[in-house]
XYZ file of C-alpha atoms in Angstrom:
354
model
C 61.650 -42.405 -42.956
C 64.381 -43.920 -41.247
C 66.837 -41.081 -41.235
C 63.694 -38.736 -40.092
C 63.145 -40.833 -37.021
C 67.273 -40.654 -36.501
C 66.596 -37.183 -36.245
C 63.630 -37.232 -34.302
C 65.165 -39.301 -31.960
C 68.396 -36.879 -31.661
C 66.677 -33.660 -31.826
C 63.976 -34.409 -29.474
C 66.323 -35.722 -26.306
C 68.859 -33.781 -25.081
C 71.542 -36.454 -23.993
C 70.921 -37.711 -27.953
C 71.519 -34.558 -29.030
C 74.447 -33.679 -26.951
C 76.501 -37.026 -28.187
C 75.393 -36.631 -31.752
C 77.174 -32.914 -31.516
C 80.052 -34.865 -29.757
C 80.591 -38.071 -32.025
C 78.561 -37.272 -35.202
C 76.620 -39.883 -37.180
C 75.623 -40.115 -40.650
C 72.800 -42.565 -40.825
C 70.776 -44.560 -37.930
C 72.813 -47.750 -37.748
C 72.742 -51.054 -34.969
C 73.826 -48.760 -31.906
C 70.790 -46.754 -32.721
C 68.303 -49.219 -33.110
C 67.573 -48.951 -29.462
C 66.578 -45.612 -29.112
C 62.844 -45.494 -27.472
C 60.887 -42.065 -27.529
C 59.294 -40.919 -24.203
C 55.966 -39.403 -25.167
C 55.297 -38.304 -22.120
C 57.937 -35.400 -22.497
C 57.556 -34.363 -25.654
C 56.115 -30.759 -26.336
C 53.032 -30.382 -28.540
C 54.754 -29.786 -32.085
C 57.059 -32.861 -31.259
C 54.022 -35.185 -30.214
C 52.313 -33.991 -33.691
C 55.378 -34.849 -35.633
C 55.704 -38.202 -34.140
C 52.447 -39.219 -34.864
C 52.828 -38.099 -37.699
C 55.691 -40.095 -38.528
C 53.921 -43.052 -37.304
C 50.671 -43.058 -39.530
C 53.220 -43.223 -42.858
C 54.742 -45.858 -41.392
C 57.638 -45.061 -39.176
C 58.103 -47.555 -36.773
C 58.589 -45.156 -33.622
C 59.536 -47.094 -30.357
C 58.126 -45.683 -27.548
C 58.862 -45.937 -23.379
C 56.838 -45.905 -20.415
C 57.150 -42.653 -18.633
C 60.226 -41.811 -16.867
C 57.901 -40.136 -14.141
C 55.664 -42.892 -13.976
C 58.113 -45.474 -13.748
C 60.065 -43.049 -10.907
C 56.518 -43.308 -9.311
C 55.852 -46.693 -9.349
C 59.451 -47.183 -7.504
C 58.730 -44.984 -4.899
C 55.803 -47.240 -3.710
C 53.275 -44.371 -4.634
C 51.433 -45.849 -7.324
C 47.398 -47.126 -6.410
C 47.066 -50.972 -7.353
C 43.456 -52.607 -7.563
C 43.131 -56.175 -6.114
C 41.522 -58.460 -8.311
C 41.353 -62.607 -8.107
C 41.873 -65.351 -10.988
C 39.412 -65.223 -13.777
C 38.684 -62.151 -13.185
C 37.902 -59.892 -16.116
C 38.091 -55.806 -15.780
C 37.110 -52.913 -19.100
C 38.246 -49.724 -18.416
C 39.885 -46.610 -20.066
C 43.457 -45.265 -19.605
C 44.986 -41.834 -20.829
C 47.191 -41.478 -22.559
C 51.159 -42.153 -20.642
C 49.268 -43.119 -17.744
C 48.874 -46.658 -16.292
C 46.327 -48.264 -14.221
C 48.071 -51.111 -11.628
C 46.691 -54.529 -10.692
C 47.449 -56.702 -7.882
C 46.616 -60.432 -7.773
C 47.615 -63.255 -4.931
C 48.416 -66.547 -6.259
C 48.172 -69.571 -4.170
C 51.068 -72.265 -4.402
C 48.128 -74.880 -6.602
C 47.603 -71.668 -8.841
C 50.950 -70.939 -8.902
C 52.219 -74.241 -10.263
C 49.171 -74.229 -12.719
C 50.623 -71.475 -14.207
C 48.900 -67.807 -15.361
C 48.106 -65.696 -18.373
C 47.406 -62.133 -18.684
C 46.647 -60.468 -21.415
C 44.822 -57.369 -22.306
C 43.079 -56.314 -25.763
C 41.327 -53.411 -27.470
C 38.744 -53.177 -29.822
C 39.495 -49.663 -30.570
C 42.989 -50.956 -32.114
C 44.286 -48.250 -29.382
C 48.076 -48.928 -28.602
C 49.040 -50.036 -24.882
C 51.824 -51.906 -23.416
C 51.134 -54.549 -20.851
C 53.627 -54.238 -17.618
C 54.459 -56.840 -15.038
C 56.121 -55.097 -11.974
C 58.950 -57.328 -9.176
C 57.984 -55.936 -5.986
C 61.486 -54.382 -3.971
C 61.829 -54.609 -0.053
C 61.017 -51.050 0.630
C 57.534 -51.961 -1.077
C 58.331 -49.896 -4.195
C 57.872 -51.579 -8.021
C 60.592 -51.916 -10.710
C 59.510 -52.854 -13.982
C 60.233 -56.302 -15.079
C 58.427 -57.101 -18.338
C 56.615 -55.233 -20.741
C 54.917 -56.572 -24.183
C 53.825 -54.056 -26.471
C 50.287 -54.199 -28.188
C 50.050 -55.627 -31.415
C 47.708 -55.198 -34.085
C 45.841 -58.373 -34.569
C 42.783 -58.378 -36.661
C 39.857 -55.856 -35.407
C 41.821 -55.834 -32.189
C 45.182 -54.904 -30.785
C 46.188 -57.398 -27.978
C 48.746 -58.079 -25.853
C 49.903 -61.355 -23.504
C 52.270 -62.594 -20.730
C 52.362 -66.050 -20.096
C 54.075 -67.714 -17.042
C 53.847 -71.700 -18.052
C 57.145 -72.837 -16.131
C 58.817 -73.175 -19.334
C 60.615 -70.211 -21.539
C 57.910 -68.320 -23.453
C 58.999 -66.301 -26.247
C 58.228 -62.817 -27.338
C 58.493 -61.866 -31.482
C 59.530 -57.975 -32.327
C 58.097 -57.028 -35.409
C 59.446 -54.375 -35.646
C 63.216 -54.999 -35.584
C 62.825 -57.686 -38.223
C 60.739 -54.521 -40.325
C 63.924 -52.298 -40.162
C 66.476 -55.508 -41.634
C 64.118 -55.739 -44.666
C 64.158 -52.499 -45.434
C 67.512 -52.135 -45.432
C 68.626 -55.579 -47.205
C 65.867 -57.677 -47.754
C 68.626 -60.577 -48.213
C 70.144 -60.068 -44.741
C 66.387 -59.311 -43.461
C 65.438 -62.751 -44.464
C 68.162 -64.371 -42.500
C 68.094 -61.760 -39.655
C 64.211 -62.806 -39.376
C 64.178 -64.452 -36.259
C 66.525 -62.450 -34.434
C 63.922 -61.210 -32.758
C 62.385 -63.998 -31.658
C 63.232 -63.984 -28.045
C 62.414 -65.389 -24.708
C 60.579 -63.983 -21.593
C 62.931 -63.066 -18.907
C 60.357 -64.454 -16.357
C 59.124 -67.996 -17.231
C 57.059 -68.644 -14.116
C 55.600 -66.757 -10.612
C 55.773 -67.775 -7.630
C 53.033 -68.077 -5.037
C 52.089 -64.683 -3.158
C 51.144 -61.434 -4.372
C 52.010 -59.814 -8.272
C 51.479 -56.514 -9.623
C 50.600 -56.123 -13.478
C 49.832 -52.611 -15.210
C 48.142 -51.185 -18.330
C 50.010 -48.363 -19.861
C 48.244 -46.068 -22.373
C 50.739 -45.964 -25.467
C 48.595 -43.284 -27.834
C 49.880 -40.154 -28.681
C 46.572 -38.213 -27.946
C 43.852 -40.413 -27.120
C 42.790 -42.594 -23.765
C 42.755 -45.891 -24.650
C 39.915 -48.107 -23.863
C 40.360 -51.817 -22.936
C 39.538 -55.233 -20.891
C 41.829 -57.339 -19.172
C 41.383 -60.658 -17.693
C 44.284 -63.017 -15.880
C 43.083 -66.651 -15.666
C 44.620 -69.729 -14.735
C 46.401 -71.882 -17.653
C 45.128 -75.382 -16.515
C 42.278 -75.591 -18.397
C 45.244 -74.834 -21.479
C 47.410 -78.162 -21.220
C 46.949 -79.219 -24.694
C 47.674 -75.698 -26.346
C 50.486 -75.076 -23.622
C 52.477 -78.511 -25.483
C 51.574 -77.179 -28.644
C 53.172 -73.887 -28.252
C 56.247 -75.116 -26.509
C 56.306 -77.800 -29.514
C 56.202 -74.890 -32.181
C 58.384 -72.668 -31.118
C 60.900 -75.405 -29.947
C 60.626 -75.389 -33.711
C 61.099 -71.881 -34.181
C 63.997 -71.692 -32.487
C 65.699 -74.824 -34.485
C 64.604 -72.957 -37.426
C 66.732 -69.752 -36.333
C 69.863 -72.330 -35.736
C 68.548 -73.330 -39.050
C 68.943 -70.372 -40.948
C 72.252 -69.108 -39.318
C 74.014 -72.284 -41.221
C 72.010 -71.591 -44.463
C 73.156 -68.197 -44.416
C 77.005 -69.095 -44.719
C 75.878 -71.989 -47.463
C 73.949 -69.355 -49.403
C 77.082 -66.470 -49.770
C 79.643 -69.433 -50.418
C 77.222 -70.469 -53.086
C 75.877 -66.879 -54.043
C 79.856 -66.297 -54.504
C 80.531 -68.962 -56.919
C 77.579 -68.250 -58.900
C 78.309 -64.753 -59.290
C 81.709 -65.423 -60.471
C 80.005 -68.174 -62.833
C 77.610 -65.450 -64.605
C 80.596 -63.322 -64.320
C 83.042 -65.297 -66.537
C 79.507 -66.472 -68.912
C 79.006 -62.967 -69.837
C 82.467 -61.761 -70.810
C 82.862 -65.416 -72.569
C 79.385 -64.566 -74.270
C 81.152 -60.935 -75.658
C 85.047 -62.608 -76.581
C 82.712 -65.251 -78.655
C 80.632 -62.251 -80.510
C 84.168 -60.648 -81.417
C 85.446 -63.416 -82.781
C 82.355 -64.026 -84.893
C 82.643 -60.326 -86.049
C 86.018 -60.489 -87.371
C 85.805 -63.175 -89.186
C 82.674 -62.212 -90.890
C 84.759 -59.223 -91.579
C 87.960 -61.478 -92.929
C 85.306 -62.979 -95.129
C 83.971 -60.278 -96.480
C 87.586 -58.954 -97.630
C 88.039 -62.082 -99.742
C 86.721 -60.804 -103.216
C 88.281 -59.313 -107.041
C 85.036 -56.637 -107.529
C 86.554 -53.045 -106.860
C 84.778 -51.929 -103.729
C 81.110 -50.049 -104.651
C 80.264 -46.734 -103.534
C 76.271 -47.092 -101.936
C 74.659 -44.005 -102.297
C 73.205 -42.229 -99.213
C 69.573 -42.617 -98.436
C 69.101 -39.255 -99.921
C 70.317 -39.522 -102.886
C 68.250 -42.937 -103.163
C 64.945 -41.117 -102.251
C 65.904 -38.214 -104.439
C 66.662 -40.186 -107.502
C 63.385 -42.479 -106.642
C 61.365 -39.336 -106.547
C 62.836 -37.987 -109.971
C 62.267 -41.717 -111.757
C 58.490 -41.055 -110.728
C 58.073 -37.980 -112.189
C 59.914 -38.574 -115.827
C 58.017 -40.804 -117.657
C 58.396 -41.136 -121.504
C 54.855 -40.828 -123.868
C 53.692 -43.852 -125.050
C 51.020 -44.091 -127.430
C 49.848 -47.149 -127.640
C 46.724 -48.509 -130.505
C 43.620 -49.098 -128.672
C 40.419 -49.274 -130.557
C 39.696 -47.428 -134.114
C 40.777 -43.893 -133.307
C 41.740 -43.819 -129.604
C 45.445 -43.373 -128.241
C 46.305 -43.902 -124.809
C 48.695 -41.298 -123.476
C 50.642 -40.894 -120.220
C 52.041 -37.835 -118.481
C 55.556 -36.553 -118.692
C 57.419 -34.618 -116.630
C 54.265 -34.394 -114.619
C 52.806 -32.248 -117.268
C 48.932 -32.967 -118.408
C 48.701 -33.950 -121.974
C 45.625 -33.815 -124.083
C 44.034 -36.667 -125.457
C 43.685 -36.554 -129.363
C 41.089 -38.919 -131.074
C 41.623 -39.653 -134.683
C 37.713 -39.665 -135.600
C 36.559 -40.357 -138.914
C 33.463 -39.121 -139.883
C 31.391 -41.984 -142.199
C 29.541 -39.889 -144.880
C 26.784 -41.889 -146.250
C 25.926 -41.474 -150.235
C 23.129 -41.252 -151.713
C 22.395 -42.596 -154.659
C 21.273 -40.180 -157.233
């Protein structure tokens, strides 16, 4: 699956294409990792394929599109004011966005914000924060992809003041399948932080992107203030304060567990051919003892002759007659030939007295 979406990924842009002719590749390695699909200008066969791809499991990164994004920095995109705590259901199509503004006060501001955005529908979105350039156009900023969570697929930005951080799935996905060893230590690679951490006070632009490969996708957003969140905002920095000492963590394990991986190798190495040089030894000398003997060596018959000559002794069988009661003889077969039974009968002949 991976070397198909290689291909897809080549075939289906023509800058890919053009430097895979160039440089060559045989298999999708780190450099290609990066590649993200724009649905939004892909043909009809190539949009099948890719979903496709995706419902056996591919994991197919995907971009916002190139025209909308061109849009969006041209200043010509529509954005719909809404306020804090605000909560807004709608429906998207498909590699299109809908754009929200919201005006923060300083108070809200230093309270901090969260948006997030989920669908019941499972539909896949990415949720888009936007910095606002002089000429009044929007460059993207952030974006958070949904994620499958349950009966919904959700996604979140958080602005608390302090780093945030964002965990990939997916790139941790690809490490296991190619080395579950190096997956396990590569595991939190991907666990990285926001590039914004906080927003100032005045106006922000957020957007919904639709992220299926036919199909609008339906879903409710709401961006509220975090103050009523002080207790879960220290827990979270707490955990993944954790997290992150965890990654440190594992990057010193890793260099502990090949030193020691190394040694034990070499350990079962040496046990095994020890194990064999011992079962030699054994061998010849069984054979040296063996040797040690006066009797003239005996020939064993093959297992043919054995069965042959056990088949023959079954057949011949000498004819004994031996005394039973008055005037019976038992008699066996010979030579597998039926022999008759012979009674000596006497006949008692009663006188008479004359």
């Amino acid at each position: 699956f991976e070397e198909i979406t290689f291909a897809y990924e080549v075939l289906s842009d023509p800058e890919n294409r053009r430097q895979y002719d160039t440089t060559g590749s045989e298999a999708p390695g780190p450099e290609n990792e990066d590649l993200e699909l724009d649905l939004s200008s892909l043909g009809a066969v190539n949009t099948i394929f890719a979903a496709l791809f995706n419902k056996l499991g591919v994991q197919i990164k995907t971009t916002v599109s190139a025209n909308l994004l061109e849009e969006a920095l041209n200043g010509t995109v529509t954005t719909l004011p809404l306020t804090v705590g605000q909560v807004v259901s709608r429906k998207v199509e498909k590699q299109s966005a809908h754009f929200y503004s919201i005006t923060l006060t300083e108070e809200e501001a230093e309270a901090g914000l969260i948006c997030k955005v989920q669908s019941s529908a499972k539909n896949k979105f990415k949720l888009l924060y936007f910095d606002q350039e002089e000429n009044g156009g929007l460059s993207l900023a952030l974006q958070e992809d949904s994620r499958k969570t349950g009966k919904l697929s959700t996604a979140g930005l958080y602005f608390f003041g302090f780093p945030v951080y964002r965990f990939d799935h997916r790139v941790n996905s690809r490490a296991l399948s190619r080395d579950p060893e190096t997956g396990f230590f590569k595991r939190l690679d991907a666990f990285q932080p926001f590039e914004i951490t906080e927003l100032k006070p005045g106006s922000h632009v957020f957007a919904v992107y639709g992220d299926n490969f036919f199909k609008s996708v339906s879903y409710t957003l709401e961006i509220f203030s975090s103050a009523p969140f002080e207790n879960e905002k220290e827990s979270l920095r707490s955990t993944e304060a954790q997290i992150v000492s965890k990654r440190t963590e594992l990057l010193k394990f890793e260099s502990e567990y090949h030193e020691v991986f190394a040694q034990f190798t070499e350990m079962a190495s040496k046990c095994t051919g020890e194990v064999q040089e011992i079962d030699e030894l054994l061998k010849r000398r069984n054979e040296i003892c063996a040797a040690y003997t006066i009797f003239p060596p005996t020939k064993q018959s093959s297992s043919k002759n054995r069965s042959w000559s056990k088949g023959k002794s079954k057949k011949k069988s000498s004819l004994l007659m031996e005394p039973r009661e008055e005037g019976e003889v038992a008699v066996r077969e010979e030579a597998g030939v039926k022999k008759k039974k012979w009674y000596n009968i006497q006949l008692r002949q009663d006188k008479k007295k004359t």
